[in-house]
PDB file of C-alpha atoms in Angstrom:
ATOM      1  CA  MET H   1     186.916 102.913 103.944  1.00  0.00           C
ATOM      2  CA  SER H   2     189.555 104.250 101.454  1.00  0.00           C
ATOM      3  CA  GLU H   3     192.834 105.146 102.581  1.00  0.00           C
ATOM      4  CA  ALA H   4     192.664 108.967 102.174  1.00  0.00           C
ATOM      5  CA  ALA H   5     189.069 109.071 104.536  1.00  0.00           C
ATOM      6  CA  ALA H   6     191.106 107.028 107.009  1.00  0.00           C
ATOM      7  CA  LEU H   7     193.610 109.744 107.339  1.00  0.00           C
ATOM      8  CA  GLY H   8     191.122 112.527 107.415  1.00  0.00           C
ATOM      9  CA  GLU H   9     189.897 115.068 105.167  1.00  0.00           C
ATOM     10  CA  GLU H  10     192.807 117.217 103.475  1.00  0.00           C
ATOM     11  CA  VAL H  11     192.489 120.623 103.821  1.00  0.00           C
ATOM     12  CA  ILE H  12     192.904 122.498 100.958  1.00  0.00           C
ATOM     13  CA  GLY H  13     193.865 126.312 100.857  1.00  0.00           C
ATOM     14  CA  TRP H  14     193.857 127.309 104.219  1.00  0.00           C
ATOM     15  CA  ALA H  15     197.056 128.763 106.082  1.00  0.00           C
ATOM     16  CA  PRO H  16     197.623 129.469 109.075  1.00  0.00           C
ATOM     17  CA  PRO H  17     196.469 132.366 110.460  1.00  0.00           C
ATOM     18  CA  PRO H  18     197.403 135.854 112.403  1.00  0.00           C
ATOM     19  CA  ARG H  19     197.431 135.940 115.818  1.00  0.00           C
ATOM     20  CA  PRO H  20     195.052 138.719 117.012  1.00  0.00           C
ATOM     21  CA  ASP H  21     197.038 142.007 117.469  1.00  0.00           C
ATOM     22  CA  PHE H  22     193.870 144.692 116.974  1.00  0.00           C
ATOM     23  CA  ASP H  23     193.356 147.470 120.388  1.00  0.00           C
ATOM     24  CA  VAL H  24     189.513 147.989 119.441  1.00  0.00           C
ATOM     25  CA  LEU H  25     186.593 146.170 117.713  1.00  0.00           C
ATOM     26  CA  GLU H  26     183.276 148.343 118.320  1.00  0.00           C
ATOM     27  CA  GLY H  27     179.739 147.351 117.670  1.00  0.00           C
ATOM     28  CA  GLN H  28     176.415 149.077 117.696  1.00  0.00           C
ATOM     29  CA  TRP H  29     176.493 149.067 121.705  1.00  0.00           C
ATOM     30  CA  THR H  30     179.657 147.601 122.703  1.00  0.00           C
ATOM     31  CA  ARG H  31     183.394 148.828 122.199  1.00  0.00           C
ATOM     32  CA  LEU H  32     185.752 145.823 122.812  1.00  0.00           C
ATOM     33  CA  GLU H  33     188.647 147.748 123.771  1.00  0.00           C
ATOM     34  CA  ARG H  34     192.473 145.910 124.994  1.00  0.00           C
ATOM     35  CA  LEU H  35     192.383 146.122 128.695  1.00  0.00           C
ATOM     36  CA  SER H  36     194.646 148.981 130.092  1.00  0.00           C
ATOM     37  CA  ALA H  37     194.990 148.947 133.922  1.00  0.00           C
ATOM     38  CA  ASP H  38     195.431 152.818 134.264  1.00  0.00           C
ATOM     39  CA  ASP H  39     192.696 153.577 131.616  1.00  0.00           C
ATOM     40  CA  HIS H  40     190.292 150.005 132.913  1.00  0.00           C
ATOM     41  CA  ALA H  41     190.499 148.860 136.155  1.00  0.00           C
ATOM     42  CA  ALA H  42     189.328 151.674 138.229  1.00  0.00           C
ATOM     43  CA  SER H  43     186.175 151.419 136.901  1.00  0.00           C
ATOM     44  CA  LEU H  44     185.853 147.583 136.855  1.00  0.00           C
ATOM     45  CA  PHE H  45     186.956 147.273 140.314  1.00  0.00           C
ATOM     46  CA  ARG H  46     184.086 149.362 141.240  1.00  0.00           C
ATOM     47  CA  ALA H  47     181.644 147.689 139.008  1.00  0.00           C
ATOM     48  CA  TYR H  48     182.862 144.114 140.378  1.00  0.00           C
ATOM     49  CA  SER H  49     182.796 145.478 143.764  1.00  0.00           C
ATOM     50  CA  SER H  50     179.946 143.570 146.691  1.00  0.00           C
ATOM     51  CA  HIS H  51     179.835 141.175 143.878  1.00  0.00           C
ATOM     52  CA  ASP H  52     182.094 138.463 144.964  1.00  0.00           C
ATOM     53  CA  ALA H  53     180.186 135.519 143.123  1.00  0.00           C
ATOM     54  CA  LEU H  54     181.033 135.998 139.604  1.00  0.00           C
ATOM     55  CA  TRP H  55     184.819 134.855 140.511  1.00  0.00           C
ATOM     56  CA  ASP H  56     183.066 131.390 141.651  1.00  0.00           C
ATOM     57  CA  TYR H  57     184.384 130.126 138.369  1.00  0.00           C
ATOM     58  CA  MET H  58     187.841 132.066 137.436  1.00  0.00           C
ATOM     59  CA  PRO H  59     191.068 131.792 138.195  1.00  0.00           C
ATOM     60  CA  ASN H  60     191.425 134.956 139.715  1.00  0.00           C
ATOM     61  CA  GLY H  61     189.536 136.861 141.991  1.00  0.00           C
ATOM     62  CA  PRO H  62     188.117 137.645 143.767  1.00  0.00           C
ATOM     63  CA  PHE H  63     189.435 141.169 144.260  1.00  0.00           C
ATOM     64  CA  HIS H  64     189.559 142.647 147.887  1.00  0.00           C
ATOM     65  CA  SER H  65     191.109 146.267 147.097  1.00  0.00           C
ATOM     66  CA  ALA H  66     190.901 148.636 144.138  1.00  0.00           C
ATOM     67  CA  ALA H  67     194.863 147.993 144.122  1.00  0.00           C
ATOM     68  CA  GLN H  68     194.933 144.819 144.120  1.00  0.00           C
ATOM     69  CA  TYR H  69     193.272 144.673 141.005  1.00  0.00           C
ATOM     70  CA  HIS H  70     194.873 147.120 139.275  1.00  0.00           C
ATOM     71  CA  ARG H  71     198.074 144.781 140.014  1.00  0.00           C
ATOM     72  CA  TRP H  72     196.024 142.230 137.840  1.00  0.00           C
ATOM     73  CA  ALA H  73     194.793 144.320 135.428  1.00  0.00           C
ATOM     74  CA  ARG H  74     198.684 145.398 134.987  1.00  0.00           C
ATOM     75  CA  GLU H  75     200.085 141.733 134.784  1.00  0.00           C
ATOM     76  CA  ALA H  76     196.958 141.063 132.428  1.00  0.00           C
ATOM     77  CA  GLU H  77     197.597 143.847 130.100  1.00  0.00           C
ATOM     78  CA  ALA H  78     200.584 142.709 129.564  1.00  0.00           C
ATOM     79  CA  SER H  79     199.899 138.956 128.711  1.00  0.00           C
ATOM     80  CA  THR H  80     199.305 138.051 124.447  1.00  0.00           C
ATOM     81  CA  ASP H  81     198.316 134.804 125.699  1.00  0.00           C
ATOM     82  CA  PRO H  82     195.226 135.235 126.848  1.00  0.00           C
ATOM     83  CA  LEU H  83     194.833 138.591 125.530  1.00  0.00           C
ATOM     84  CA  HIS H  84     192.427 140.894 127.802  1.00  0.00           C
ATOM     85  CA  PHE H  85     190.112 143.355 126.634  1.00  0.00           C
ATOM     86  CA  ALA H  86     187.662 145.560 128.538  1.00  0.00           C
ATOM     87  CA  ILE H  87     183.904 145.668 127.686  1.00  0.00           C
ATOM     88  CA  ARG H  88     182.326 149.398 127.075  1.00  0.00           C
ATOM     89  CA  ASN H  89     178.973 150.092 127.057  1.00  0.00           C
ATOM     90  CA  ARG H  90     178.948 152.541 124.331  1.00  0.00           C
ATOM     91  CA  ASP H  91     175.472 154.413 124.836  1.00  0.00           C
ATOM     92  CA  THR H  92     176.908 155.152 128.579  1.00  0.00           C
ATOM     93  CA  GLY H  93     180.459 155.038 128.093  1.00  0.00           C
ATOM     94  CA  THR H  94     180.826 152.891 131.322  1.00  0.00           C
ATOM     95  CA  VAL H  95     183.222 150.130 131.692  1.00  0.00           C
ATOM     96  CA  GLY H  96     181.718 146.579 133.038  1.00  0.00           C
ATOM     97  CA  GLY H  97     183.083 143.885 132.003  1.00  0.00           C
ATOM     98  CA  THR H  98     186.453 141.414 130.903  1.00  0.00           C
ATOM     99  CA  CYS H  99     187.343 138.394 128.410  1.00  0.00           C
ATOM    100  CA  ALA H 100     190.258 137.390 126.506  1.00  0.00           C
ATOM    101  CA  LEU H 101     190.984 135.768 123.907  1.00  0.00           C
ATOM    102  CA  LEU H 102     193.430 132.544 124.553  1.00  0.00           C
ATOM    103  CA  ARG H 103     195.420 129.289 123.412  1.00  0.00           C
ATOM    104  CA  ILE H 104     195.659 131.309 120.302  1.00  0.00           C
ATOM    105  CA  ALA H 105     196.744 128.284 118.162  1.00  0.00           C
ATOM    106  CA  PRO H 106     197.232 130.145 114.506  1.00  0.00           C
ATOM    107  CA  GLU H 107     199.126 126.534 113.126  1.00  0.00           C
ATOM    108  CA  ALA H 108     195.803 124.813 114.200  1.00  0.00           C
ATOM    109  CA  GLY H 109     193.708 127.590 113.320  1.00  0.00           C
ATOM    110  CA  SER H 110     192.316 127.247 116.654  1.00  0.00           C
ATOM    111  CA  ILE H 111     191.317 130.243 119.315  1.00  0.00           C
ATOM    112  CA  GLU H 112     189.571 130.243 122.871  1.00  0.00           C
ATOM    113  CA  LEU H 113     187.440 132.500 124.539  1.00  0.00           C
ATOM    114  CA  GLY H 114     187.559 133.044 127.773  1.00  0.00           C
ATOM    115  CA  TYR H 115     188.204 134.682 131.536  1.00  0.00           C
ATOM    116  CA  ILE H 116     185.211 136.581 131.142  1.00  0.00           C
ATOM    117  CA  ALA H 117     183.801 138.636 134.197  1.00  0.00           C
ATOM    118  CA  LEU H 118     180.514 140.401 133.694  1.00  0.00           C
ATOM    119  CA  SER H 119     179.311 142.792 135.893  1.00  0.00           C
ATOM    120  CA  PRO H 120     176.162 142.289 136.869  1.00  0.00           C
ATOM    121  CA  GLU H 121     175.357 145.760 134.334  1.00  0.00           C
ATOM    122  CA  LEU H 122     176.380 144.013 131.538  1.00  0.00           C
ATOM    123  CA  GLN H 123     175.653 140.022 132.127  1.00  0.00           C
ATOM    124  CA  ARG H 124     172.716 138.676 129.737  1.00  0.00           C
ATOM    125  CA  SER H 125     172.469 142.134 127.760  1.00  0.00           C
ATOM    126  CA  ARG H 126     173.277 142.810 123.543  1.00  0.00           C
ATOM    127  CA  VAL H 127     176.487 144.610 124.964  1.00  0.00           C
ATOM    128  CA  ALA H 128     178.324 141.765 126.814  1.00  0.00           C
ATOM    129  CA  THR H 129     176.393 138.952 123.783  1.00  0.00           C
ATOM    130  CA  GLU H 130     177.700 141.652 120.977  1.00  0.00           C
ATOM    131  CA  ALA H 131     181.064 141.553 122.490  1.00  0.00           C
ATOM    132  CA  PHE H 132     181.402 137.473 122.299  1.00  0.00           C
ATOM    133  CA  CYS H 133     180.073 137.929 118.398  1.00  0.00           C
ATOM    134  CA  LEU H 134     182.519 140.401 117.394  1.00  0.00           C
ATOM    135  CA  LEU H 135     185.595 138.107 118.868  1.00  0.00           C
ATOM    136  CA  ILE H 136     183.518 135.213 116.994  1.00  0.00           C
ATOM    137  CA  GLU H 137     183.415 137.242 114.051  1.00  0.00           C
ATOM    138  CA  TRP H 138     187.519 138.680 114.091  1.00  0.00           C
ATOM    139  CA  ALA H 139     188.447 135.245 114.306  1.00  0.00           C
ATOM    140  CA  PHE H 140     186.289 133.425 111.551  1.00  0.00           C
ATOM    141  CA  GLU H 141     186.876 136.260 109.329  1.00  0.00           C
ATOM    142  CA  ALA H 142     190.740 136.111 109.781  1.00  0.00           C
ATOM    143  CA  GLY H 143     190.700 132.207 108.963  1.00  0.00           C
ATOM    144  CA  TYR H 144     190.403 130.680 111.902  1.00  0.00           C
ATOM    145  CA  ARG H 145     188.965 126.799 111.445  1.00  0.00           C
ATOM    146  CA  ARG H 146     187.753 126.971 115.185  1.00  0.00           C
ATOM    147  CA  PHE H 147     186.369 128.901 117.814  1.00  0.00           C
ATOM    148  CA  GLU H 148     186.112 127.648 121.649  1.00  0.00           C
ATOM    149  CA  TRP H 149     184.458 128.017 124.369  1.00  0.00           C
ATOM    150  CA  LYS H 150     185.429 126.145 127.908  1.00  0.00           C
ATOM    151  CA  CYS H 151     183.832 126.641 131.313  1.00  0.00           C
ATOM    152  CA  ASN H 152     183.229 125.127 134.767  1.00  0.00           C
ATOM    153  CA  ALA H 153     180.409 122.099 133.836  1.00  0.00           C
ATOM    154  CA  LEU H 154     179.142 123.923 137.557  1.00  0.00           C
ATOM    155  CA  ASN H 155     178.707 127.134 135.754  1.00  0.00           C
ATOM    156  CA  MET H 156     175.591 126.734 133.881  1.00  0.00           C
ATOM    157  CA  PRO H 157     175.371 130.299 133.094  1.00  0.00           C
ATOM    158  CA  SER H 158     178.448 130.193 131.286  1.00  0.00           C
ATOM    159  CA  ARG H 159     177.144 126.561 129.339  1.00  0.00           C
ATOM    160  CA  ARG H 160     174.145 128.592 128.494  1.00  0.00           C
ATOM    161  CA  ALA H 161     175.590 131.569 126.900  1.00  0.00           C
ATOM    162  CA  ALA H 162     177.780 129.443 124.959  1.00  0.00           C
ATOM    163  CA  GLN H 163     174.641 127.178 123.891  1.00  0.00           C
ATOM    164  CA  ARG H 164     172.851 130.552 122.529  1.00  0.00           C
ATOM    165  CA  LEU H 165     175.543 131.532 121.282  1.00  0.00           C
ATOM    166  CA  GLY H 166     174.787 128.526 118.630  1.00  0.00           C
ATOM    167  CA  LEU H 167     178.916 126.867 119.334  1.00  0.00           C
ATOM    168  CA  SER H 168     178.176 123.126 120.193  1.00  0.00           C
ATOM    169  CA  TYR H 169     178.703 120.737 122.877  1.00  0.00           C
ATOM    170  CA  GLU H 170     181.677 118.621 122.538  1.00  0.00           C
ATOM    171  CA  GLY H 171     181.534 116.716 126.246  1.00  0.00           C
ATOM    172  CA  ILE H 172     182.601 117.395 129.280  1.00  0.00           C
ATOM    173  CA  PHE H 173     186.693 116.610 130.831  1.00  0.00           C
ATOM    174  CA  ARG H 174     186.183 115.198 133.875  1.00  0.00           C
ATOM    175  CA  GLN H 175     189.523 115.967 136.617  1.00  0.00           C
ATOM    176  CA  ALA H 176     190.754 119.055 133.913  1.00  0.00           C
ATOM    177  CA  GLN H 177     192.361 121.150 136.481  1.00  0.00           C
ATOM    178  CA  VAL H 178     192.492 122.047 140.128  1.00  0.00           C
ATOM    179  CA  VAL H 179     191.173 125.243 140.965  1.00  0.00           C
ATOM    180  CA  LYS H 180     191.191 127.513 143.401  1.00  0.00           C
ATOM    181  CA  GLY H 181     191.917 123.693 145.768  1.00  0.00           C
ATOM    182  CA  ARG H 182     188.458 122.596 143.919  1.00  0.00           C
ATOM    183  CA  ASN H 183     188.110 119.322 140.949  1.00  0.00           C
ATOM    184  CA  ARG H 184     187.432 121.066 137.898  1.00  0.00           C
ATOM    185  CA  ASP H 185     185.240 119.131 134.885  1.00  0.00           C
ATOM    186  CA  THR H 186     185.220 121.065 132.068  1.00  0.00           C
ATOM    187  CA  ALA H 187     182.227 121.365 129.694  1.00  0.00           C
ATOM    188  CA  TRP H 188     183.440 122.399 125.718  1.00  0.00           C
ATOM    189  CA  PHE H 189     181.800 124.101 123.740  1.00  0.00           C
ATOM    190  CA  ALA H 190     182.585 124.976 119.336  1.00  0.00           C
ATOM    191  CA  ALA H 191     182.160 126.856 116.143  1.00  0.00           C
ATOM    192  CA  ILE H 192     183.992 125.728 112.914  1.00  0.00           C
ATOM    193  CA  ASP H 193     184.844 127.596 110.085  1.00  0.00           C
ATOM    194  CA  SER H 194     181.553 125.685 108.015  1.00  0.00           C
ATOM    195  CA  GLU H 195     179.200 127.032 110.170  1.00  0.00           C
ATOM    196  CA  TRP H 196     180.419 130.455 110.612  1.00  0.00           C
ATOM    197  CA  PRO H 197     178.033 131.858 107.432  1.00  0.00           C
ATOM    198  CA  PRO H 198     174.957 130.676 109.535  1.00  0.00           C
ATOM    199  CA  LEU H 199     176.151 131.610 112.544  1.00  0.00           C
ATOM    200  CA  ARG H 200     176.830 135.590 111.044  1.00  0.00           C
ATOM    201  CA  GLU H 201     173.490 135.688 109.720  1.00  0.00           C
ATOM    202  CA  ALA H 202     171.704 135.106 113.028  1.00  0.00           C
ATOM    203  CA  TYR H 203     174.003 137.476 115.059  1.00  0.00           C
ATOM    204  CA  ARG H 204     173.132 140.049 112.423  1.00  0.00           C
ATOM    205  CA  ALA H 205     169.530 139.592 112.614  1.00  0.00           C
ATOM    206  CA  TRP H 206     169.746 139.185 116.510  1.00  0.00           C
ATOM    207  CA  LEU H 207     171.381 142.480 116.653  1.00  0.00           C
ATOM    208  CA  ARG H 208     168.973 144.407 114.330  1.00  0.00           C
ATOM    209  CA  PRO H 209     167.587 147.197 116.336  1.00  0.00           C
ATOM    210  CA  GLU H 210     164.434 145.861 115.046  1.00  0.00           C
ATOM    211  CA  ASN H 211     164.453 143.578 117.638  1.00  0.00           C
ATOM    212  CA  PHE H 212     164.789 145.357 121.007  1.00  0.00           C
ATOM    213  CA  ASP H 213     161.764 147.175 122.286  1.00  0.00           C
ATOM    214  CA  ALA H 214     162.379 150.528 123.521  1.00  0.00           C
ATOM    215  CA  GLU H 215     163.316 148.895 126.815  1.00  0.00           C
ATOM    216  CA  GLY H 216     166.296 146.854 124.677  1.00  0.00           C
ATOM    217  CA  GLN H 217     164.425 143.872 125.630  1.00  0.00           C
ATOM    218  CA  GLN H 218     164.923 141.513 122.933  1.00  0.00           C
ATOM    219  CA  LYS H 219     162.223 139.994 120.562  1.00  0.00           C
ATOM    220  CA  GLU H 220     163.855 136.948 119.204  1.00  0.00           C
ATOM    221  CA  ARG H 221     165.777 135.365 120.855  1.00  0.00           C
ATOM    222  CA  LEU H 222     169.055 134.599 120.024  1.00  0.00           C
ATOM    223  CA  GLY H 223     168.807 131.030 121.172  1.00  0.00           C
ATOM    224  CA  ASP H 224     166.245 130.621 118.983  1.00  0.00           C
ATOM    225  CA  LEU H 225     168.266 131.891 115.574  1.00  0.00           C
ATOM    226  CA  THR H 226     171.438 129.974 116.538  1.00  0.00           C
ATOM    227  CA  SER H 227     169.597 126.158 117.363  1.00  0.00           C
ATOM    228  CA  LEU H 228     169.223 125.156 113.785  1.00  0.00           C
ATOM    229  CA  VAL H 229     173.616 125.568 113.790  1.00  0.00           C
ATOM    230  CA  ARG H 230     174.664 123.850 116.585  1.00  0.00           C
ATOM    231  CA  ALA H 231     175.744 120.295 115.753  1.00  0.00           C
ATOM    232  CA  ALA H 232     174.956 119.011 118.961  1.00  0.00           C
ATOM    233  CA  SER H 233     173.134 120.426 122.343  1.00  0.00           C
ATOM    234  CA  ASP H 234     173.632 120.452 126.075  1.00  0.00           C
ATOM    235  CA  PRO H 235     172.134 118.257 127.309  1.00  0.00           C
ATOM    236  CA  GLY H 236     172.607 119.340 131.041  1.00  0.00           C
ATOM    237  CA  LEU H 237     170.257 122.384 130.009  1.00  0.00           C
TER     238      LEU H 237
END
């Protein structure tokens, strides 16, 4: 092995990207809006009501009153890392979920998607999937080199979602955290910038209106379109 190879590939022509500073991202079915307690909290609390299980693997929640959720949203909207967004269905105008960009490290070219809380209406929907695609697109087009997704290793729906998006499985970090008094092993997934062009084409193909029937059901699965891009698949799925 040459000395240069032993030191790692030289990164040429890359500069640290900007931190995310946008308030809105729009797609065909989705509108991502910077979280605002006054604008979104009441609708989100209603959407989450009676669905406490969605907080099982989250560091926050469950919330047992609208006032309690409003207080959390007020604190979250003031944060720049995590940077929280509300997910709005453009067809219905309703807000039914949140997500965030976090561990934002322009100096490393790395950024993560997390704090994903989806009401039953948005779970496994094209609205939510497009929201994630919009954030991945923004990151790579802005110049980030690495887009990460981490979740509790017991959270199989989250692991399936990451793989469906074409993010590669990178392993389990054992005893990575203590969350709500319980051990958390963390599953890591990521995509890197060289994988973005084929991922972008897969997203565009999946998001074509022609890929959905009259009931909004997909004809071609996103996971099938992204399968050739993934460097490694999750052996637990």
